[in-house]
Coordinates of C-alpha atoms in Angstrom, one line a residue:
D1 CA 31.4 -3.0 -19.8
G2 CA 31.5 -5.8 -17.2
L3 CA 33.3 -8.4 -19.5
G4 CA 36.8 -7.5 -18.4
A5 CA 37.6 -5.5 -21.6
P6 CA 39.6 -2.3 -21.2
P7 CA 37.4 0.8 -20.4
Y8 CA 36.4 2.9 -23.3
R9 CA 34.7 6.3 -23.7
A10 CA 31.0 6.2 -24.7
D11 CA 27.6 7.6 -23.9
V12 CA 25.0 5.2 -22.6
G13 CA 21.4 5.7 -23.7
V14 CA 18.6 4.3 -21.5
K15 CA 15.0 3.9 -22.5
D16 CA 12.1 1.9 -21.0
G17 CA 14.4 0.3 -18.4
R18 CA 16.9 -1.0 -20.8
I19 CA 20.2 0.1 -22.4
A20 CA 19.0 1.5 -25.8
A21 CA 22.2 2.8 -27.4
L22 CA 26.0 3.1 -26.9
G23 CA 28.4 5.4 -28.5
D24 CA 28.5 9.1 -29.3
L25 CA 24.9 10.2 -28.4
A26 CA 25.6 14.0 -28.4
C27 CA 22.8 14.6 -30.9
A28 CA 20.3 12.3 -29.2
E29 CA 17.3 13.7 -27.2
A30 CA 16.8 12.6 -23.6
A31 CA 14.4 13.5 -20.7
R32 CA 17.5 13.8 -18.5
T33 CA 21.2 13.7 -19.1
L34 CA 23.8 12.7 -16.4
D35 CA 27.2 14.2 -16.8
C36 CA 29.6 11.4 -16.0
S37 CA 32.8 13.0 -17.2
G38 CA 35.8 11.6 -15.5
R39 CA 33.8 8.7 -14.1
Y40 CA 33.4 5.1 -14.9
V41 CA 30.0 3.6 -15.8
S42 CA 29.7 -0.1 -15.0
P43 CA 27.0 -2.6 -14.7
G44 CA 25.3 -2.6 -11.3
W45 CA 27.2 -4.7 -8.8
V46 CA 25.9 -8.1 -7.7
D47 CA 25.5 -9.1 -4.0
I48 CA 26.2 -12.7 -4.8
H49 CA 25.8 -14.1 -1.2
S50 CA 23.0 -12.5 0.9
H51 CA 20.3 -13.4 3.3
S52 CA 18.0 -10.8 2.0
D53 CA 15.0 -13.1 2.4
W54 CA 15.4 -12.7 6.2
S55 CA 14.4 -9.0 6.0
V56 CA 13.1 -8.2 2.5
L57 CA 9.5 -7.9 3.8
D58 CA 10.6 -5.4 6.4
H59 CA 13.0 -3.4 4.3
P60 CA 12.5 -4.1 0.6
I61 CA 14.3 -1.0 -0.5
G62 CA 17.7 -2.4 0.4
M63 CA 19.4 0.9 1.2
N64 CA 22.4 -0.9 2.6
L65 CA 23.0 -2.3 -0.9
L66 CA 22.0 0.7 -3.0
I67 CA 24.5 3.0 -1.2
Q68 CA 27.3 0.6 -2.1
G69 CA 26.4 0.3 -5.8
C70 CA 24.7 -3.1 -5.7
T71 CA 21.6 -3.5 -7.9
L72 CA 20.9 -7.3 -7.4
T73 CA 20.9 -9.5 -4.4
V74 CA 21.0 -13.3 -4.3
A75 CA 19.0 -14.7 -1.3
G76 CA 18.4 -18.2 0.1
N77 CA 22.0 -19.0 0.8
C78 CA 23.6 -21.3 3.4
G79 CA 20.8 -23.8 3.1
F80 CA 18.2 -21.4 4.5
S81 CA 15.2 -20.1 2.6
T82 CA 11.9 -18.8 3.7
A83 CA 10.1 -21.1 1.2
P84 CA 8.9 -23.7 1.0
V85 CA 7.2 -24.3 4.4
A86 CA 5.0 -27.3 4.8
D87 CA 4.4 -30.5 6.9
R88 CA 6.9 -30.8 9.7
A89 CA 8.1 -27.2 9.3
S90 CA 4.5 -26.0 9.5
E91 CA 4.1 -27.9 12.8
M92 CA 7.3 -26.5 14.2
L93 CA 6.2 -23.0 13.2
R94 CA 2.9 -23.5 15.0
D95 CA 4.4 -24.9 18.2
G96 CA 7.4 -22.4 18.4
T97 CA 10.2 -24.9 17.9
L98 CA 11.2 -23.7 14.4
S99 CA 14.4 -22.0 15.6
S100 CA 16.1 -20.6 12.6
F101 CA 17.9 -17.5 11.3
D102 CA 14.8 -16.5 9.3
V103 CA 12.1 -17.4 11.8
A104 CA 10.9 -13.8 12.1
T105 CA 10.1 -13.6 8.4
Q106 CA 8.5 -17.0 8.5
R107 CA 6.2 -15.9 11.3
E108 CA 5.2 -12.9 9.2
M109 CA 4.5 -15.3 6.3
A110 CA 2.4 -17.5 8.7
R111 CA 0.3 -14.4 9.5
R112 CA -0.4 -14.0 5.8
Y113 CA -0.8 -17.7 5.2
P114 CA -2.8 -18.9 8.2
H115 CA -2.3 -22.6 7.5
E116 CA 1.5 -22.1 7.9
T117 CA 2.0 -23.6 4.4
W118 CA 3.4 -21.8 1.4
G119 CA 5.5 -22.5 -1.7
M120 CA 8.1 -20.6 -3.7
A121 CA 5.6 -18.9 -5.9
D122 CA 3.7 -17.5 -2.8
W123 CA 6.9 -16.2 -1.4
L124 CA 8.1 -14.5 -4.6
N125 CA 4.7 -12.9 -5.0
E126 CA 4.9 -11.4 -1.5
I127 CA 8.3 -9.9 -2.4
E128 CA 6.8 -8.4 -5.6
K129 CA 4.0 -6.8 -3.5
A130 CA 6.6 -5.3 -1.3
Q131 CA 8.2 -3.5 -4.3
P132 CA 11.9 -4.0 -3.8
G133 CA 14.5 -1.4 -4.5
V134 CA 17.0 -3.9 -5.9
N135 CA 16.6 -6.9 -8.1
Y136 CA 16.0 -10.1 -6.3
V137 CA 17.1 -13.7 -6.9
Q138 CA 16.0 -16.6 -4.7
L139 CA 17.7 -20.0 -4.1
V140 CA 16.0 -23.0 -2.4
G141 CA 17.5 -23.9 0.9
H142 CA 18.3 -27.5 1.6
N143 CA 17.6 -26.9 5.3
A144 CA 14.2 -25.6 4.4
L145 CA 13.5 -28.8 2.4
R146 CA 14.8 -31.0 5.2
R147 CA 12.7 -29.2 7.9
C148 CA 9.5 -29.8 5.9
V149 CA 10.3 -33.5 5.7
M150 CA 12.3 -34.4 8.8
G151 CA 12.1 -31.3 11.1
H152 CA 15.4 -31.2 13.0
D153 CA 15.8 -35.0 13.3
P154 CA 19.5 -35.6 13.9
R155 CA 20.0 -38.5 11.4
P156 CA 20.5 -39.2 7.7
A157 CA 17.5 -39.2 5.4
S158 CA 16.0 -42.4 4.1
D159 CA 15.4 -42.9 0.4
D160 CA 11.7 -42.1 0.9
E161 CA 12.6 -38.9 2.7
I162 CA 15.0 -37.8 0.0
A163 CA 12.2 -38.5 -2.5
R164 CA 9.9 -36.2 -0.5
M165 CA 12.5 -33.5 -0.5
I166 CA 12.8 -33.8 -4.3
A167 CA 9.0 -33.5 -4.5
L168 CA 9.3 -30.1 -2.7
L169 CA 12.4 -29.0 -4.7
E170 CA 11.0 -29.6 -8.1
P171 CA 8.0 -27.2 -7.9
A172 CA 10.2 -24.5 -6.1
L173 CA 12.5 -24.6 -9.1
E174 CA 9.6 -24.6 -11.6
Q175 CA 8.2 -21.5 -9.8
G176 CA 11.4 -19.5 -10.4
A177 CA 14.1 -20.3 -7.9
F178 CA 17.6 -20.2 -9.5
G179 CA 19.0 -23.2 -7.8
L180 CA 19.8 -25.0 -4.5
S181 CA 21.8 -24.0 -1.5
S182 CA 23.2 -25.9 1.4
G183 CA 24.6 -25.0 4.8
L184 CA 26.3 -28.2 6.0
V185 CA 27.4 -26.8 9.4
F186 CA 23.9 -25.8 10.4
I187 CA 21.0 -27.8 11.8
P188 CA 19.5 -29.7 10.2
G189 CA 21.8 -29.8 7.2
C190 CA 24.7 -31.0 9.2
W191 CA 23.0 -34.4 9.6
A192 CA 22.7 -34.9 5.8
E193 CA 24.9 -37.4 4.0
T194 CA 26.6 -36.6 0.8
R195 CA 24.3 -38.8 -1.2
E196 CA 21.3 -36.7 -0.1
L197 CA 22.9 -33.6 -1.6
I198 CA 23.9 -35.4 -4.8
A199 CA 20.3 -36.7 -5.3
L200 CA 18.9 -33.2 -4.8
G201 CA 21.6 -31.7 -7.0
Q202 CA 20.7 -34.0 -9.9
V203 CA 17.2 -32.4 -9.8
A204 CA 18.7 -28.9 -9.8
A205 CA 21.1 -29.8 -12.6
R206 CA 18.3 -30.9 -14.9
R207 CA 16.9 -27.4 -14.6
H208 CA 20.4 -25.8 -15.0
G209 CA 20.2 -24.5 -11.5
L210 CA 23.2 -23.2 -9.5
Y211 CA 24.3 -25.0 -6.3
T212 CA 25.8 -22.8 -3.6
S213 CA 27.2 -24.3 -0.4
H214 CA 28.4 -23.2 3.0
I215 CA 30.6 -26.3 3.1
R216 CA 30.9 -28.8 5.9
G217 CA 33.5 -26.8 7.9
E218 CA 35.8 -23.8 7.4
R219 CA 38.2 -24.8 10.2
E220 CA 39.8 -28.2 10.9
T221 CA 37.6 -29.9 8.3
N222 CA 37.8 -27.4 5.5
I223 CA 39.9 -29.6 3.1
E224 CA 37.6 -32.6 3.5
A225 CA 34.7 -30.3 3.1
T226 CA 36.1 -28.9 -0.1
Q227 CA 36.5 -32.4 -1.4
E228 CA 32.9 -33.2 -0.6
F229 CA 31.8 -30.0 -2.3
I230 CA 33.6 -31.1 -5.5
E231 CA 32.2 -34.6 -5.2
I232 CA 28.6 -33.3 -5.0
A233 CA 29.1 -31.1 -8.0
E234 CA 30.8 -33.8 -10.0
K235 CA 28.3 -36.5 -9.3
S236 CA 25.2 -34.4 -9.7
G237 CA 26.4 -32.4 -12.7
M238 CA 25.5 -29.1 -11.2
R239 CA 27.2 -25.8 -11.6
A240 CA 28.6 -25.3 -8.1
H241 CA 29.7 -22.3 -6.1
M242 CA 31.5 -22.4 -2.7
S243 CA 30.4 -19.7 -0.3
H244 CA 32.8 -18.0 2.1
M245 CA 36.1 -19.3 0.9
Q246 CA 38.0 -17.8 3.7
S247 CA 39.5 -19.8 6.6
K248 CA 38.5 -19.5 10.2
Y249 CA 40.2 -19.7 13.5
P250 CA 42.2 -21.8 14.4
V251 CA 43.0 -23.2 10.9
Y252 CA 44.3 -20.4 8.6
G253 CA 46.1 -20.6 5.3
N254 CA 44.3 -23.4 3.5
N255 CA 42.8 -21.3 0.7
V256 CA 45.7 -21.9 -1.7
M257 CA 45.2 -25.7 -1.3
K258 CA 41.4 -25.3 -1.7
M259 CA 41.9 -23.3 -4.9
E260 CA 44.3 -26.0 -6.2
M261 CA 41.6 -28.6 -5.5
L262 CA 39.0 -26.5 -7.3
E263 CA 41.4 -25.9 -10.3
Q264 CA 41.9 -29.7 -10.6
A265 CA 38.2 -30.2 -10.6
L266 CA 37.8 -27.5 -13.3
H267 CA 40.4 -29.4 -15.5
R268 CA 38.2 -32.5 -15.1
G269 CA 35.2 -30.5 -16.4
V270 CA 33.5 -29.8 -13.0
D271 CA 32.0 -26.3 -13.2
V272 CA 33.0 -24.6 -9.9
S273 CA 33.6 -21.2 -8.5
A274 CA 33.7 -19.4 -5.1
D275 CA 33.2 -16.2 -3.3
S276 CA 35.0 -14.8 -0.3
E277 CA 34.5 -12.3 2.5
A278 CA 37.4 -10.0 3.1
F279 CA 37.4 -8.9 6.8
P280 CA 38.9 -10.5 9.9
N281 CA 36.2 -10.1 12.5
G282 CA 32.6 -11.3 13.1
G283 CA 29.8 -10.0 15.3
A284 CA 28.1 -12.3 17.6
T285 CA 25.6 -12.8 20.5
P286 CA 25.7 -15.6 23.0
A287 CA 23.5 -17.6 20.7
S288 CA 26.1 -17.3 18.0
F289 CA 28.4 -19.6 20.0
L290 CA 25.4 -21.9 20.7
Q291 CA 23.8 -22.0 17.2
I292 CA 25.2 -25.4 16.8
Y293 CA 22.8 -26.5 19.6
H294 CA 19.9 -24.7 18.0
Y295 CA 18.2 -23.3 21.0
T296 CA 15.4 -20.7 20.8
T297 CA 15.8 -17.7 23.1
D298 CA 13.2 -19.1 25.5
Q299 CA 14.9 -22.5 25.5
L300 CA 18.3 -21.0 26.2
R301 CA 16.9 -18.9 29.0
A302 CA 15.4 -21.9 30.6
R303 CA 18.5 -24.0 30.4
L304 CA 20.8 -21.3 31.7
A305 CA 18.5 -20.7 34.7
S306 CA 19.2 -24.2 36.1
P307 CA 22.5 -25.7 37.3
E308 CA 21.8 -28.9 35.4
G309 CA 21.1 -27.0 32.1
R310 CA 24.3 -25.0 32.5
A311 CA 26.4 -28.1 33.2
E312 CA 25.0 -29.9 30.1
I313 CA 25.7 -26.9 27.8
K314 CA 29.1 -26.4 29.2
R315 CA 29.9 -30.1 28.7
R316 CA 28.8 -30.0 25.1
M317 CA 30.7 -26.7 24.4
R318 CA 33.9 -28.4 25.6
T319 CA 33.5 -31.8 24.1
I320 CA 31.8 -31.5 20.7
H321 CA 34.9 -31.7 18.6
P322 CA 35.5 -30.1 15.1
W323 CA 34.7 -33.4 13.3
H324 CA 31.3 -33.8 15.0
P325 CA 28.4 -32.7 12.8
Q326 CA 27.5 -30.0 15.3
G327 CA 31.1 -28.9 15.9
R328 CA 32.0 -27.5 12.4
F329 CA 30.3 -24.1 12.6
G330 CA 32.9 -21.3 12.4
P331 CA 32.6 -19.8 15.8
G332 CA 32.5 -23.3 17.3
G333 CA 36.3 -23.1 17.4
V334 CA 36.1 -20.6 20.3
P335 CA 34.0 -22.7 22.8
F336 CA 35.8 -26.0 22.0
R337 CA 39.3 -24.4 22.4
R338 CA 38.0 -22.2 25.2
A339 CA 39.5 -19.2 23.4
W340 CA 37.4 -16.6 25.2
D341 CA 40.3 -14.1 25.1
R342 CA 39.4 -13.7 21.4
V343 CA 35.8 -12.6 22.2
M344 CA 35.3 -8.9 23.2
I345 CA 32.1 -7.4 24.6
Y346 CA 31.2 -4.3 22.6
D347 CA 27.5 -3.7 23.6
C348 CA 26.3 -4.5 27.1
P349 CA 23.4 -2.3 28.1
H350 CA 23.0 -3.8 31.6
D351 CA 26.6 -2.9 32.5
R352 CA 28.5 -0.5 30.2
S353 CA 31.7 -0.9 32.2
L354 CA 32.1 -4.3 30.6
E355 CA 32.3 -3.0 27.1
G356 CA 35.8 -3.4 25.6
K357 CA 36.6 -6.4 27.9
T358 CA 36.9 -9.9 26.8
V359 CA 34.8 -12.7 28.1
A360 CA 38.0 -14.2 29.5
A361 CA 38.8 -11.0 31.4
V362 CA 35.3 -10.8 32.9
A363 CA 35.6 -14.4 34.0
A364 CA 38.9 -13.7 35.7
E365 CA 37.5 -10.6 37.5
R366 CA 34.6 -12.6 38.8
G367 CA 36.6 -15.7 39.6
V368 CA 34.4 -18.0 37.5
E369 CA 34.9 -20.3 34.6
F370 CA 34.7 -18.7 31.1
E371 CA 31.4 -20.4 30.2
E372 CA 29.8 -19.3 33.5
A373 CA 30.7 -15.7 32.8
L374 CA 29.2 -16.1 29.3
F375 CA 26.0 -17.6 30.8
D376 CA 25.7 -14.9 33.4
L377 CA 26.1 -12.2 30.8
A378 CA 23.5 -13.8 28.5
L379 CA 20.9 -14.0 31.3
A380 CA 21.5 -10.4 32.3
E381 CA 20.7 -9.4 28.7
D382 CA 17.6 -11.8 28.5
C383 CA 19.6 -14.1 26.2
R384 CA 19.5 -11.5 23.4
G385 CA 22.9 -10.0 24.2
P386 CA 25.5 -8.9 25.0
R387 CA 26.9 -8.3 21.6
F388 CA 30.4 -9.5 20.9
I389 CA 33.1 -9.2 18.3
H390 CA 35.5 -12.0 17.7
D391 CA 38.6 -12.3 15.6
Y392 CA 38.2 -15.6 13.7
I393 CA 38.3 -15.0 9.9
E394 CA 41.6 -14.7 8.1
D395 CA 41.8 -11.6 6.0
D396 CA 43.3 -13.5 3.1
H397 CA 42.0 -11.6 0.2
Y398 CA 45.6 -11.2 -1.1
R399 CA 45.4 -15.0 -1.9
T400 CA 41.9 -15.2 -3.3
A401 CA 41.1 -11.9 -5.0
T402 CA 43.2 -12.7 -8.0
W403 CA 41.8 -16.1 -8.6
E404 CA 39.8 -16.0 -11.8
R405 CA 36.9 -18.0 -10.4
C406 CA 36.4 -16.1 -7.2
I407 CA 33.7 -13.4 -6.9
F408 CA 34.5 -10.5 -4.5
P409 CA 33.0 -9.4 -2.2
S410 CA 30.7 -11.7 -0.3
I411 CA 28.6 -9.2 1.6
D412 CA 26.6 -11.8 3.6
T413 CA 23.8 -9.8 5.1
G414 CA 20.2 -8.9 4.8
L415 CA 18.4 -5.7 3.6
Y416 CA 18.1 -2.8 6.0
D417 CA 18.4 1.0 6.3
P418 CA 21.8 1.7 7.9
A419 CA 20.4 4.9 9.6
Q420 CA 18.0 2.7 11.5
H421 CA 20.0 -0.4 11.8
F422 CA 23.3 0.8 13.4
S423 CA 23.8 2.4 16.7
E424 CA 26.4 5.0 17.5
L425 CA 28.2 2.2 19.4
D426 CA 28.3 0.1 16.3
L427 CA 29.8 2.9 14.3
R428 CA 32.3 3.8 17.0
Y429 CA 33.5 0.2 17.0
W430 CA 33.9 0.2 13.2
R431 CA 36.0 3.4 13.4
D432 CA 38.2 2.4 16.3
T433 CA 38.9 -1.2 15.2
G434 CA 39.0 -0.7 11.4
Y435 CA 36.2 -3.2 11.0
P436 CA 34.8 -2.5 7.5
G437 CA 31.1 -3.2 8.2
T438 CA 28.8 -4.5 5.6
I439 CA 27.6 -1.3 3.9
G440 CA 30.8 -0.5 1.9
L441 CA 32.3 -3.8 0.9
A442 CA 31.8 -3.5 -2.9
P443 CA 33.5 0.0 -2.9
R444 CA 36.2 -1.4 -0.7
V445 CA 37.2 -3.8 -3.4
L446 CA 37.7 -1.0 -5.9
G447 CA 39.3 1.4 -3.4
Q448 CA 41.6 -1.0 -1.5
F449 CA 42.1 -4.1 -3.6
V450 CA 42.3 -2.2 -7.0
R451 CA 43.5 1.3 -6.4
Q452 CA 45.7 0.9 -3.3
E453 CA 46.9 -2.7 -3.3
K454 CA 46.8 -3.2 -7.1
L455 CA 45.8 -6.8 -6.7
L456 CA 43.3 -6.5 -9.5
T457 CA 42.7 -4.2 -12.5
V458 CA 39.5 -2.2 -12.3
E459 CA 38.1 -4.1 -15.3
E460 CA 38.8 -7.5 -13.7
A461 CA 37.2 -6.5 -10.4
I462 CA 34.1 -5.2 -12.2
R463 CA 33.9 -8.5 -14.2
K464 CA 33.9 -10.5 -11.0
M465 CA 31.2 -8.2 -9.5
T466 CA 29.0 -8.2 -12.6
S467 CA 29.0 -10.5 -15.6
F468 CA 30.8 -13.4 -13.9
A469 CA 28.3 -13.3 -11.1
M470 CA 25.4 -13.2 -13.5
Q471 CA 26.9 -16.0 -15.6
R472 CA 27.1 -18.2 -12.5
L473 CA 23.5 -17.5 -11.7
G474 CA 22.3 -18.1 -15.2
V475 CA 21.0 -14.6 -15.8
A476 CA 21.6 -13.6 -19.4
D477 CA 20.1 -10.1 -19.7
R478 CA 22.0 -8.3 -17.0
G479 CA 25.6 -7.7 -15.9
V480 CA 27.0 -6.2 -19.1
I481 CA 26.7 -2.8 -20.7
R482 CA 25.2 -3.8 -24.0
A483 CA 22.2 -2.5 -26.0
G484 CA 19.1 -4.4 -25.2
L485 CA 20.1 -5.5 -21.7
W486 CA 18.5 -4.2 -18.5
A487 CA 19.9 -0.8 -17.4
D488 CA 21.3 -1.7 -14.0
L489 CA 24.2 0.8 -13.8
T490 CA 26.7 2.2 -11.2
V491 CA 28.6 5.4 -11.8
F492 CA 31.7 5.9 -9.8
D493 CA 35.0 7.8 -9.5
P494 CA 37.9 5.4 -9.6
Q495 CA 40.2 7.9 -7.9
T496 CA 38.0 8.4 -4.8
I497 CA 35.8 5.4 -4.4
A498 CA 36.3 3.9 -0.9
L499 CA 34.7 1.9 1.9
R500 CA 33.7 5.1 3.7
S501 CA 34.7 8.7 4.4
P502 CA 38.2 9.2 5.7
N503 CA 36.8 11.1 8.7
P504 CA 33.9 9.0 10.0
D505 CA 31.8 10.5 12.8
P506 CA 29.8 7.9 14.9
S507 CA 27.1 10.5 15.5
R508 CA 26.5 10.8 11.8
V509 CA 25.8 7.5 10.1
E510 CA 26.1 9.0 6.6
T511 CA 29.9 9.5 7.2
F512 CA 30.2 5.8 7.3
Y513 CA 28.6 5.4 3.8
P514 CA 30.9 4.6 0.9
V515 CA 32.3 7.6 -1.0
G516 CA 33.0 8.0 -4.7
I517 CA 29.6 6.7 -6.1
D518 CA 27.7 9.3 -8.1
Y519 CA 24.7 7.3 -9.3
V520 CA 23.0 3.9 -8.9
I521 CA 20.4 3.0 -11.5
V522 CA 18.1 0.1 -11.2
N523 CA 16.2 -1.0 -14.3
G524 CA 16.6 2.4 -15.9
Q525 CA 15.5 4.4 -12.8
I526 CA 17.9 6.5 -10.8
A527 CA 17.8 5.1 -7.2
M528 CA 20.7 6.9 -5.7
E529 CA 22.3 10.3 -6.4
G530 CA 25.3 10.3 -4.2
H531 CA 24.0 9.5 -0.7
R532 CA 20.5 10.7 -1.6
Y533 CA 17.9 8.0 -2.1
T534 CA 15.4 9.1 -4.8
G535 CA 12.5 7.0 -3.7
A536 CA 12.7 4.7 -6.7
R537 CA 11.6 1.1 -6.1
A538 CA 12.4 -0.3 -9.5
G539 CA 13.8 -3.7 -8.5
H540 CA 12.5 -6.9 -10.3
V541 CA 11.9 -10.2 -8.7
L542 CA 13.7 -12.5 -11.1
R543 CA 12.2 -15.9 -11.9
K544 CA 14.4 -18.5 -13.6
A545 CA 12.8 -19.7 -16.8
A546 CA 11.7 -23.3 -17.0

C-alpha cells in the first residue's frame, strides 16, 4: 500500500481518476478489469530527483519514466529551474551568455515570451499545454534566482540582492512551486554564502516548502558540505533533502559519517532526508570537465583555438583545488588530479578507432599532455564531443539503501523517448560494461536490492519510492493505495522485475527496457501495458497550495 505495511490481497477499484474502493470487488461492475493475479499492485513510483524541466516541452510523455513504473517526476533540482527568468537573466538570454544546463528550454520559452521574461505560473501553464504523460512537480532553482539578480557575478550577494531574490522566490512559491533547490557546486550558486541560502530558506519554510540541495561538494569537501546543509535546514526551519548522497572520486566511504551527522540533526528536530544514485559511472563530454568554468560551446571553441586560451584553461584545470568554489564539482577531481586514465572515449564519430581508449592512452600515443589531447579531441568534434565515460561514483548502495530516511533511486535525468534518445553504441556500452543506464533504475531497486541482495523488504523499498517521497514533497493525495486518493498505480511481478532483459541486444532498444512491469496507471488511465505505450497523457501539473 506504500506505507510499509505487509502486502495483502485485495481488488483495487478505480473511478474518475481516483481509487474508489478496496477489498473483494468480485461483484462490482467495471468498464475494464485487469487480472493481476500473482502480481503486486503498488502506488506509482516517484522520480524524486529529475531535471525534467530541461526537456518536458520536447518530450512531455516521459516514456523513459513510464517504462520503469514512475508516475511522478520532481523537476528543478540542483539549483536549476526554467523559471523565473527576468532582469539580468533576460539580458544574458538575449546576448547568448546564459550558459546553463537548461538553456535550450529557456530559448524555447523566449520564443514564446518575446520579452525574455516569465514567471513560475507562465512556465507551469506551458507544461500543462504540452499534456504531460506523468505527474509533474516543480522546485524553484536558487541558481535561477541568482541569475535574475546577479547574472554570473563571482561574489557573495549583498543584503539588497538577497532581498531581490526573495522578491522573486515568493511569487514563484505562491504560483505553485513546491520548494527551493540549490546546486552549490555550479555557477552561480557556488559563489553564494550560507547566509544567502538561510534567508531564502526562511521564505520557503513559511510556505512549508521543501529544500533540496546538491551540496557544496561530494569529494574532499563532502563532510563540510553536509554540515552546511544541516546548518541551512536548522537555521531556516525548512524540511531539507540532500540530493546525490553518494561519494565521488577520489574520496569514497564517507556516507556512513554523513548519515550519522544527519541522524544527529534529526535527534535535534531538524527535518532531513536524502536520496542516492546507485551506479559507479557517469557519462560526460569535454564540457563536463569544464562546467566549472561555465563556457558556452562557442566560447570553448574560441579558447581552444588559441595557444593562450589553451594555456589558461590548462592552468585552471590543474590549479583550481577542491576547496575553491569552482573546484567542488564532482568530475572536477579528474582534471585537478590529472586522472585521465579514468576517462574512456566511447563515442568519437571523427575517429572510431579511438573508442574504448582512455584520454591518457590517446595522449601517450600522440606524445602530448593529457589536456592537449582532450582539447584536440574536443575541437575535432566541434566541442560537442567526444562522449566519455568515467568511473567516479562509489556504488555504495549497500550502505545507504537501508537508511530509513534515504529515498532510492535518484534517477537524475530528463524526459525522453529511449528509442530516439539512445544510439546502438550507447546500448552496446551499457551491455558490455554493466552500466545500468537511467531507464530501469526503479526496477533495479526491486530486482537487485530487494530480491537478489535482500538489503530491503519489498514493502520498505516501495515505501521509500512512494509515500515517503510524497511526504517529503508535501503531497497528501498520492503515494498510498487508499480510497479517495489519485490512482497512480504500478503493477509488477516481484519474481521477475529487473533492470532489463537478461539478453539485451543493442540493435533492439526495447530489450534494454525493464522487465516484470505489467501496467502503469496515471490518474486512473492505463499508460503502459508491458512495453506498449497506450497513448494516454494523463499527467497532472501539481501546484502546491498556498
